[in-house]
Amino acid sequence: GAVVSQHPSWVICKSGTSVKIECRSLDFQATTMFWYRQFPKQSLMLMATSNEGSKATYEQGVEKDKFLINHASLTLSTLTVTSAHPEDSSFYICSAYPSGGPYEQYFGPGTRLTVT
Amino acid sequence: DAKTTQPNSMESNEEEPVHLPCNHSTISGTDYIHWYRQLPSQGPEYVIHGLTSNVNNRMASLAIAEDRKSSTLILHRATLRDAAVYYCILRDRNSGNTPLVFGKGTRLSVIA
């Protein structure tokens, strides 16, 4: 099956700093990628839809100026958490559909962010 | 997408079959039934999907009720590696590249 990678797999940063998370589709092109957030013992919550070459679409309640998304190519989307705070500590997961099929969403392994 | 209902948790003994139920009484005729699972500290992974007929693949089987208002994911022989949260998700076949919406899923524990 198709592979989606994320980097880093875990990161610790200090409050007030920014951190960038990369999501790559390794063996397929994806015009659309998605970013989810998952808190402990909870389900995945969609944060935003990343579109190659255009602005991301954010879900209600997600601050677009805090969670900057850039989808610069058909294989790379980045999520930057700006001015991170401890409440931003979470498991961030990206996913993508291969352009042109198949009809299955592929997920990255996730990035564990801890803000101290 | 229509709503699904799953038990919060289930437990199984290793090497025994596991039947994970999902109710979707408001399913429409064009909704596919998808199952994904999430192993601890990993992203979700696709398990299986179907429309009307039962489906089998190397990971599991999907049994769909005749009225399509419920389905069951069957793991034929549970291993410790199958301990995960299993999500049953309905998606309209015309939904294109829209994101999956996750409910709470069923947390499966496998006992050695």
Short mmCIF file of N, CA, C and O in Angstrom, two decimals, chain A:
data_model
loop_
_atom_site.label_atom_id
_atom_site.label_comp_id
_atom_site.label_asym_id
_atom_site.label_seq_id
_atom_site.Cartn_x
_atom_site.Cartn_y
_atom_site.Cartn_z
N GLY A 1 0.82 -1.20 0.00
CA GLY A 1 0.00 0.00 0.00
C GLY A 1 0.85 1.25 0.00
O GLY A 1 2.06 1.20 0.20
N ALA A 2 0.19 2.39 -0.25
CA ALA A 2 0.89 3.66 -0.29
C ALA A 2 1.43 4.04 1.08
O ALA A 2 0.87 3.65 2.11
N VAL A 3 2.52 4.81 1.09
CA VAL A 3 3.19 5.16 2.33
C VAL A 3 3.19 6.66 2.54
O VAL A 3 3.51 7.43 1.62
N VAL A 4 2.84 7.05 3.76
CA VAL A 4 2.90 8.45 4.17
C VAL A 4 3.87 8.53 5.35
O VAL A 4 3.75 7.75 6.30
N SER A 5 4.81 9.44 5.27
CA SER A 5 5.77 9.59 6.37
C SER A 5 5.59 10.93 7.04
O SER A 5 5.07 11.89 6.44
N GLN A 6 5.99 11.00 8.29
CA GLN A 6 5.98 12.25 9.04
C GLN A 6 7.32 12.44 9.71
O GLN A 6 7.97 11.48 10.14
N HIS A 7 7.71 13.72 9.81
CA HIS A 7 8.97 14.04 10.49
C HIS A 7 8.82 15.34 11.24
O HIS A 7 8.30 16.31 10.67
N PRO A 8 9.20 15.39 12.50
CA PRO A 8 9.79 14.30 13.28
C PRO A 8 8.70 13.38 13.82
O PRO A 8 7.52 13.67 13.71
N SER A 9 9.10 12.27 14.40
CA SER A 9 8.14 11.37 15.02
C SER A 9 7.76 11.88 16.40
O SER A 9 6.66 11.59 16.90
N TRP A 10 8.66 12.59 17.02
CA TRP A 10 8.33 13.23 18.29
C TRP A 10 9.20 14.48 18.43
O TRP A 10 10.31 14.55 17.90
N VAL A 11 8.67 15.46 19.15
CA VAL A 11 9.41 16.70 19.35
C VAL A 11 8.98 17.33 20.67
O VAL A 11 7.81 17.27 21.04
N ILE A 12 9.97 17.87 21.36
CA ILE A 12 9.73 18.62 22.59
C ILE A 12 10.19 20.04 22.35
O ILE A 12 11.30 20.27 21.87
N CYS A 13 9.33 21.01 22.63
CA CYS A 13 9.72 22.39 22.45
C CYS A 13 9.27 23.22 23.66
O CYS A 13 8.39 22.81 24.42
N LYS A 14 9.89 24.38 23.77
CA LYS A 14 9.56 25.26 24.89
C LYS A 14 8.37 26.14 24.52
O LYS A 14 8.16 26.48 23.35
N SER A 15 7.62 26.51 25.51
CA SER A 15 6.46 27.36 25.31
C SER A 15 6.89 28.66 24.65
O SER A 15 7.90 29.26 25.00
N GLY A 16 6.14 29.08 23.63
CA GLY A 16 6.43 30.30 22.92
C GLY A 16 7.21 30.12 21.64
O GLY A 16 7.28 31.03 20.82
N THR A 17 7.77 28.94 21.46
CA THR A 17 8.53 28.68 20.22
C THR A 17 7.62 28.06 19.18
O THR A 17 6.47 27.70 19.46
N SER A 18 8.13 27.94 17.95
CA SER A 18 7.37 27.35 16.86
C SER A 18 8.00 26.03 16.46
O SER A 18 9.21 25.83 16.59
N VAL A 19 7.19 25.13 15.97
CA VAL A 19 7.69 23.83 15.54
C VAL A 19 7.00 23.42 14.24
O VAL A 19 5.80 23.64 14.06
N LYS A 20 7.80 22.86 13.32
CA LYS A 20 7.28 22.46 12.02
C LYS A 20 7.24 20.95 11.92
O LYS A 20 8.21 20.26 12.26
N ILE A 21 6.13 20.44 11.41
CA ILE A 21 5.96 19.00 11.20
C ILE A 21 5.77 18.78 9.70
O ILE A 21 4.95 19.45 9.06
N GLU A 22 6.53 17.84 9.15
CA GLU A 22 6.43 17.54 7.73
C GLU A 22 5.63 16.27 7.48
O GLU A 22 5.73 15.30 8.24
N CYS A 23 4.87 16.27 6.41
CA CYS A 23 4.12 15.10 5.99
C CYS A 23 4.43 14.85 4.51
O CYS A 23 4.23 15.74 3.68
N ARG A 24 4.93 13.67 4.21
CA ARG A 24 5.30 13.34 2.83
C ARG A 24 4.59 12.08 2.35
O ARG A 24 4.50 11.09 3.09
N SER A 25 4.10 12.13 1.13
CA SER A 25 3.62 10.92 0.48
C SER A 25 4.81 10.36 -0.32
O SER A 25 5.35 11.04 -1.18
N LEU A 26 5.23 9.16 0.03
CA LEU A 26 6.50 8.66 -0.49
C LEU A 26 6.41 8.03 -1.87
O LEU A 26 7.37 8.06 -2.64
N ASP A 27 5.28 7.44 -2.20
CA ASP A 27 5.20 6.73 -3.48
C ASP A 27 3.95 7.07 -4.26
O ASP A 27 3.52 6.32 -5.13
N PHE A 28 3.36 8.22 -3.95
CA PHE A 28 2.22 8.68 -4.73
C PHE A 28 2.11 10.19 -4.60
O PHE A 28 2.70 10.80 -3.72
N GLN A 29 1.35 10.77 -5.49
CA GLN A 29 1.11 12.20 -5.44
C GLN A 29 -0.26 12.45 -4.81
O GLN A 29 -1.20 11.69 -5.02
N ALA A 30 -0.34 13.52 -4.05
CA ALA A 30 -1.58 13.84 -3.35
C ALA A 30 -1.85 15.33 -3.48
O ALA A 30 -1.10 16.15 -2.96
N THR A 31 -2.92 15.68 -4.18
CA THR A 31 -3.29 17.09 -4.28
C THR A 31 -3.90 17.57 -2.97
O THR A 31 -3.91 18.75 -2.69
N THR A 32 -4.39 16.64 -2.18
CA THR A 32 -5.03 16.99 -0.92
C THR A 32 -4.47 16.14 0.20
O THR A 32 -4.35 14.93 0.08
N MET A 33 -4.10 16.81 1.28
CA MET A 33 -3.67 16.11 2.49
C MET A 33 -4.48 16.67 3.65
O MET A 33 -5.00 17.78 3.58
N PHE A 34 -4.56 15.89 4.71
CA PHE A 34 -5.35 16.28 5.87
C PHE A 34 -4.50 16.25 7.13
O PHE A 34 -3.62 15.40 7.26
N TRP A 35 -4.80 17.15 8.04
CA TRP A 35 -4.12 17.16 9.34
C TRP A 35 -5.15 16.92 10.44
O TRP A 35 -6.20 17.58 10.49
N TYR A 36 -4.82 15.95 11.30
CA TYR A 36 -5.67 15.61 12.43
C TYR A 36 -4.87 15.84 13.72
O TYR A 36 -3.64 15.81 13.72
N ARG A 37 -5.61 16.00 14.82
CA ARG A 37 -5.00 16.10 16.13
C ARG A 37 -5.70 15.10 17.04
O ARG A 37 -6.92 14.90 16.92
N GLN A 38 -4.94 14.48 17.91
CA GLN A 38 -5.52 13.48 18.80
C GLN A 38 -4.96 13.65 20.20
O GLN A 38 -3.76 13.51 20.42
N PHE A 39 -5.85 13.92 21.15
CA PHE A 39 -5.46 14.01 22.55
C PHE A 39 -5.59 12.62 23.17
O PHE A 39 -6.30 11.75 22.66
N PRO A 40 -4.89 12.39 24.31
CA PRO A 40 -4.88 11.05 24.92
C PRO A 40 -6.28 10.52 25.17
O PRO A 40 -7.17 11.23 25.64
N LYS A 41 -6.49 9.27 24.81
CA LYS A 41 -7.74 8.54 25.01
C LYS A 41 -8.91 9.12 24.21
O LYS A 41 -10.06 8.80 24.50
N GLN A 42 -8.62 9.99 23.26
CA GLN A 42 -9.68 10.55 22.44
C GLN A 42 -9.50 10.14 20.99
O GLN A 42 -8.47 9.59 20.61
N SER A 43 -10.51 10.43 20.20
CA SER A 43 -10.47 10.08 18.79
C SER A 43 -9.74 11.16 17.98
O SER A 43 -9.39 12.21 18.52
N LEU A 44 -9.52 10.88 16.72
CA LEU A 44 -8.88 11.86 15.85
C LEU A 44 -9.87 12.98 15.52
O LEU A 44 -11.03 12.73 15.20
N MET A 45 -9.36 14.21 15.59
CA MET A 45 -10.16 15.37 15.23
C MET A 45 -9.52 16.05 14.03
O MET A 45 -8.34 16.41 14.08
N LEU A 46 -10.29 16.25 12.98
CA LEU A 46 -9.77 16.91 11.80
C LEU A 46 -9.49 18.38 12.11
O LEU A 46 -10.34 19.07 12.65
N MET A 47 -8.28 18.82 11.75
CA MET A 47 -7.91 20.22 11.96
C MET A 47 -8.09 21.02 10.67
O MET A 47 -8.64 22.12 10.68
N ALA A 48 -7.56 20.47 9.58
CA ALA A 48 -7.54 21.24 8.34
C ALA A 48 -7.30 20.34 7.15
O ALA A 48 -6.78 19.23 7.28
N THR A 49 -7.70 20.86 6.01
CA THR A 49 -7.45 20.22 4.72
C THR A 49 -6.40 21.04 3.99
O THR A 49 -6.57 22.26 3.82
N SER A 50 -5.34 20.39 3.56
CA SER A 50 -4.24 21.05 2.89
C SER A 50 -4.34 20.80 1.38
O SER A 50 -4.40 19.66 0.95
N ASN A 51 -4.39 21.85 0.61
CA ASN A 51 -4.53 21.74 -0.83
C ASN A 51 -3.27 22.24 -1.54
O ASN A 51 -2.80 23.35 -1.26
N GLU A 52 -2.73 21.44 -2.42
CA GLU A 52 -1.51 21.80 -3.13
C GLU A 52 -1.72 23.06 -3.95
O GLU A 52 -2.67 23.14 -4.74
N GLY A 53 -0.89 24.05 -3.71
CA GLY A 53 -0.93 25.27 -4.48
C GLY A 53 -1.99 26.27 -4.09
O GLY A 53 -2.16 27.29 -4.75
N SER A 54 -2.72 26.00 -3.02
CA SER A 54 -3.73 26.95 -2.58
C SER A 54 -3.81 26.96 -1.05
O SER A 54 -3.12 26.19 -0.39
N LYS A 55 -4.66 27.82 -0.54
CA LYS A 55 -4.76 27.95 0.91
C LYS A 55 -5.43 26.74 1.54
O LYS A 55 -6.33 26.13 0.95
N ALA A 56 -5.03 26.47 2.76
CA ALA A 56 -5.65 25.37 3.49
C ALA A 56 -7.04 25.76 3.97
O ALA A 56 -7.35 26.95 4.13
N THR A 57 -7.85 24.76 4.20
CA THR A 57 -9.19 24.97 4.75
C THR A 57 -9.20 24.45 6.17
O THR A 57 -8.89 23.28 6.41
N TYR A 58 -9.57 25.31 7.11
CA TYR A 58 -9.51 24.95 8.52
C TYR A 58 -10.89 24.61 9.06
O TYR A 58 -11.90 25.22 8.68
N GLU A 59 -10.93 23.67 9.98
CA GLU A 59 -12.18 23.31 10.65
C GLU A 59 -12.53 24.39 11.67
O GLU A 59 -11.67 25.15 12.13
N GLN A 60 -13.80 24.43 12.00
CA GLN A 60 -14.27 25.43 12.96
C GLN A 60 -13.53 25.27 14.28
O GLN A 60 -13.40 24.15 14.80
N GLY A 61 -13.07 26.38 14.82
CA GLY A 61 -12.39 26.35 16.11
C GLY A 61 -10.89 26.18 16.01
O GLY A 61 -10.20 26.28 17.04
N VAL A 62 -10.36 25.94 14.83
CA VAL A 62 -8.91 25.80 14.66
C VAL A 62 -8.35 27.13 14.15
O VAL A 62 -8.79 27.64 13.12
N GLU A 63 -7.40 27.69 14.88
CA GLU A 63 -6.86 29.00 14.53
C GLU A 63 -5.87 28.89 13.37
O GLU A 63 -4.80 28.30 13.52
N LYS A 64 -6.21 29.50 12.26
CA LYS A 64 -5.34 29.39 11.09
C LYS A 64 -4.02 30.12 11.26
O LYS A 64 -3.02 29.77 10.64
N ASP A 65 -4.00 31.15 12.10
CA ASP A 65 -2.76 31.88 12.30
C ASP A 65 -1.83 31.16 13.27
O ASP A 65 -0.65 31.47 13.36
N LYS A 66 -2.37 30.22 14.01
CA LYS A 66 -1.56 29.46 14.95
C LYS A 66 -1.03 28.18 14.30
O LYS A 66 0.08 27.76 14.56
N PHE A 67 -1.86 27.58 13.49
CA PHE A 67 -1.49 26.33 12.82
C PHE A 67 -1.34 26.62 11.33
O PHE A 67 -2.30 26.56 10.57
N LEU A 68 -0.12 26.95 10.93
CA LEU A 68 0.15 27.33 9.55
C LEU A 68 0.38 26.09 8.71
O LEU A 68 1.21 25.25 9.05
N ILE A 69 -0.32 25.99 7.61
CA ILE A 69 -0.20 24.83 6.74
C ILE A 69 0.27 25.28 5.36
O ILE A 69 -0.27 26.22 4.79
N ASN A 70 1.28 24.60 4.85
CA ASN A 70 1.83 24.88 3.53
C ASN A 70 1.90 23.57 2.76
O ASN A 70 2.46 22.60 3.22
N HIS A 71 1.31 23.56 1.58
CA HIS A 71 1.31 22.36 0.73
C HIS A 71 2.00 22.74 -0.57
O HIS A 71 1.35 23.00 -1.57
N ALA A 72 3.33 22.78 -0.52
CA ALA A 72 4.11 23.36 -1.61
C ALA A 72 4.27 22.45 -2.81
O ALA A 72 4.56 22.91 -3.90
N SER A 73 4.10 21.14 -2.61
CA SER A 73 4.26 20.23 -3.74
C SER A 73 3.25 19.10 -3.61
O SER A 73 2.52 19.01 -2.62
N LEU A 74 3.21 18.23 -4.59
CA LEU A 74 2.23 17.13 -4.58
C LEU A 74 2.61 16.02 -3.62
O LEU A 74 1.86 15.05 -3.48
N THR A 75 3.76 16.14 -2.97
CA THR A 75 4.18 15.09 -2.05
C THR A 75 4.53 15.63 -0.66
O THR A 75 4.96 14.85 0.20
N LEU A 76 4.35 16.92 -0.41
CA LEU A 76 4.77 17.48 0.87
C LEU A 76 3.79 18.52 1.38
O LEU A 76 3.42 19.45 0.67
N SER A 77 3.37 18.31 2.62
CA SER A 77 2.59 19.31 3.34
C SER A 77 3.27 19.52 4.69
O SER A 77 3.77 18.57 5.29
N THR A 78 3.28 20.77 5.15
CA THR A 78 3.88 21.05 6.45
C THR A 78 2.88 21.75 7.35
O THR A 78 2.05 22.55 6.89
N LEU A 79 2.96 21.41 8.62
CA LEU A 79 2.14 22.06 9.66
C LEU A 79 3.10 22.73 10.63
O LEU A 79 3.97 22.06 11.19
N THR A 80 2.96 24.04 10.79
CA THR A 80 3.79 24.77 11.75
C THR A 80 2.91 25.24 12.89
O THR A 80 1.94 25.97 12.66
N VAL A 81 3.26 24.81 14.09
CA VAL A 81 2.57 25.26 15.29
C VAL A 81 3.33 26.48 15.80
O VAL A 81 4.49 26.36 16.22
N THR A 82 2.73 27.63 15.70
CA THR A 82 3.41 28.87 16.09
C THR A 82 3.10 29.21 17.54
O THR A 82 2.01 28.93 18.04
N SER A 83 4.09 29.81 18.20
CA SER A 83 3.93 30.23 19.59
C SER A 83 3.24 29.12 20.39
O SER A 83 2.16 29.31 20.95
N ALA A 84 3.89 27.98 20.42
CA ALA A 84 3.27 26.80 21.04
C ALA A 84 3.08 26.98 22.53
O ALA A 84 3.89 27.63 23.22
N HIS A 85 2.02 26.41 23.04
CA HIS A 85 1.71 26.42 24.46
C HIS A 85 1.49 24.99 24.93
O HIS A 85 1.21 24.10 24.12
N PRO A 86 1.58 24.72 26.22
CA PRO A 86 1.40 23.35 26.70
C PRO A 86 0.10 22.70 26.24
O PRO A 86 0.06 21.49 26.00
N GLU A 87 -0.96 23.49 26.07
CA GLU A 87 -2.23 22.90 25.61
C GLU A 87 -2.19 22.44 24.16
O GLU A 87 -3.13 21.76 23.70
N ASP A 88 -1.13 22.81 23.43
CA ASP A 88 -0.96 22.32 22.06
C ASP A 88 -0.29 20.95 22.03
O ASP A 88 -0.17 20.34 20.96
N SER A 89 0.15 20.49 23.18
CA SER A 89 0.76 19.16 23.25
C SER A 89 -0.28 18.13 22.82
O SER A 89 -1.38 18.07 23.36
N SER A 90 0.07 17.33 21.82
CA SER A 90 -0.89 16.40 21.26
C SER A 90 -0.18 15.49 20.26
O SER A 90 1.03 15.62 20.03
N PHE A 91 -0.94 14.57 19.70
CA PHE A 91 -0.45 13.68 18.64
C PHE A 91 -1.02 14.20 17.33
O PHE A 91 -2.24 14.26 17.16
N TYR A 92 -0.15 14.62 16.43
CA TYR A 92 -0.58 15.19 15.16
C TYR A 92 -0.38 14.16 14.05
O TYR A 92 0.71 13.59 13.90
N ILE A 93 -1.42 13.93 13.28
CA ILE A 93 -1.40 12.89 12.25
C ILE A 93 -1.82 13.48 10.92
O ILE A 93 -2.81 14.22 10.86
N CYS A 94 -1.08 13.18 9.87
CA CYS A 94 -1.48 13.64 8.55
C CYS A 94 -1.96 12.43 7.73
O CYS A 94 -1.68 11.28 8.07
N SER A 95 -2.69 12.73 6.67
CA SER A 95 -3.15 11.66 5.80
C SER A 95 -3.35 12.20 4.40
O SER A 95 -3.37 13.41 4.18
N ALA A 96 -3.53 11.29 3.44
CA ALA A 96 -3.71 11.70 2.06
C ALA A 96 -4.39 10.62 1.26
O ALA A 96 -4.32 9.43 1.60
N TYR A 97 -5.07 11.04 0.20
CA TYR A 97 -5.57 10.12 -0.82
C TYR A 97 -4.66 10.22 -2.03
O TYR A 97 -4.30 11.33 -2.43
N PRO A 98 -4.27 9.11 -2.62
CA PRO A 98 -3.53 9.20 -3.87
C PRO A 98 -4.37 9.86 -4.95
O PRO A 98 -5.56 9.55 -5.07
N SER A 99 -3.78 10.78 -5.69
CA SER A 99 -4.50 11.41 -6.79
C SER A 99 -4.88 10.35 -7.81
O SER A 99 -4.04 9.59 -8.26
N GLY A 100 -6.15 10.26 -8.14
CA GLY A 100 -6.59 9.28 -9.12
C GLY A 100 -6.90 7.92 -8.54
O GLY A 100 -7.19 6.99 -9.29
N GLY A 101 -6.87 7.76 -7.24
CA GLY A 101 -7.23 6.51 -6.59
C GLY A 101 -6.05 5.79 -6.01
O GLY A 101 -4.93 6.21 -6.23
N PRO A 102 -6.16 4.67 -5.27
CA PRO A 102 -7.42 4.01 -4.95
C PRO A 102 -8.21 4.72 -3.86
O PRO A 102 -7.78 5.72 -3.32
N TYR A 103 -9.36 4.16 -3.56
CA TYR A 103 -10.31 4.80 -2.68
C TYR A 103 -10.03 4.43 -1.23
O TYR A 103 -10.82 3.81 -0.57
N GLU A 104 -8.87 4.84 -0.74
CA GLU A 104 -8.50 4.53 0.62
C GLU A 104 -7.56 5.62 1.10
O GLU A 104 -6.71 6.09 0.36
N GLN A 105 -7.77 6.05 2.33
CA GLN A 105 -7.01 7.15 2.89
C GLN A 105 -5.80 6.57 3.63
O GLN A 105 -5.95 5.66 4.43
N TYR A 106 -4.63 7.11 3.35
CA TYR A 106 -3.40 6.63 3.97
C TYR A 106 -2.94 7.62 5.02
O TYR A 106 -2.93 8.83 4.79
N PHE A 107 -2.53 7.09 6.15
CA PHE A 107 -2.15 7.92 7.28
C PHE A 107 -0.66 7.83 7.58
O PHE A 107 -0.04 6.78 7.39
N GLY A 108 -0.12 8.95 8.05
CA GLY A 108 1.25 8.94 8.54
C GLY A 108 1.30 8.32 9.92
O GLY A 108 0.27 8.08 10.55
N PRO A 109 2.52 8.08 10.42
CA PRO A 109 2.68 7.44 11.73
C PRO A 109 2.42 8.38 12.90
O PRO A 109 2.36 7.93 14.05
N GLY A 110 2.26 9.68 12.62
CA GLY A 110 1.98 10.62 13.70
C GLY A 110 3.23 11.28 14.25
O GLY A 110 4.35 10.74 14.15
N THR A 111 3.04 12.46 14.81
CA THR A 111 4.11 13.22 15.48
C THR A 111 3.63 13.59 16.87
O THR A 111 2.59 14.23 17.02
N ARG A 112 4.39 13.17 17.86
CA ARG A 112 4.03 13.49 19.25
C ARG A 112 4.69 14.81 19.62
O ARG A 112 5.91 14.91 19.64
N LEU A 113 3.90 15.84 19.87
CA LEU A 113 4.42 17.15 20.26
C LEU A 113 4.20 17.36 21.76
O LEU A 113 3.07 17.22 22.25
N THR A 114 5.27 17.70 22.44
CA THR A 114 5.19 18.05 23.85
C THR A 114 5.74 19.45 24.03
O THR A 114 6.87 19.73 23.64
N VAL A 115 4.92 20.33 24.58
CA VAL A 115 5.33 21.71 24.81
C VAL A 115 5.54 21.91 26.31
O VAL A 115 4.63 21.67 27.10
N THR A 116 6.75 22.31 26.68
CA THR A 116 7.06 22.44 28.12
C THR A 116 7.00 23.90 28.58
O THR A 116 6.99 24.81 27.74
#
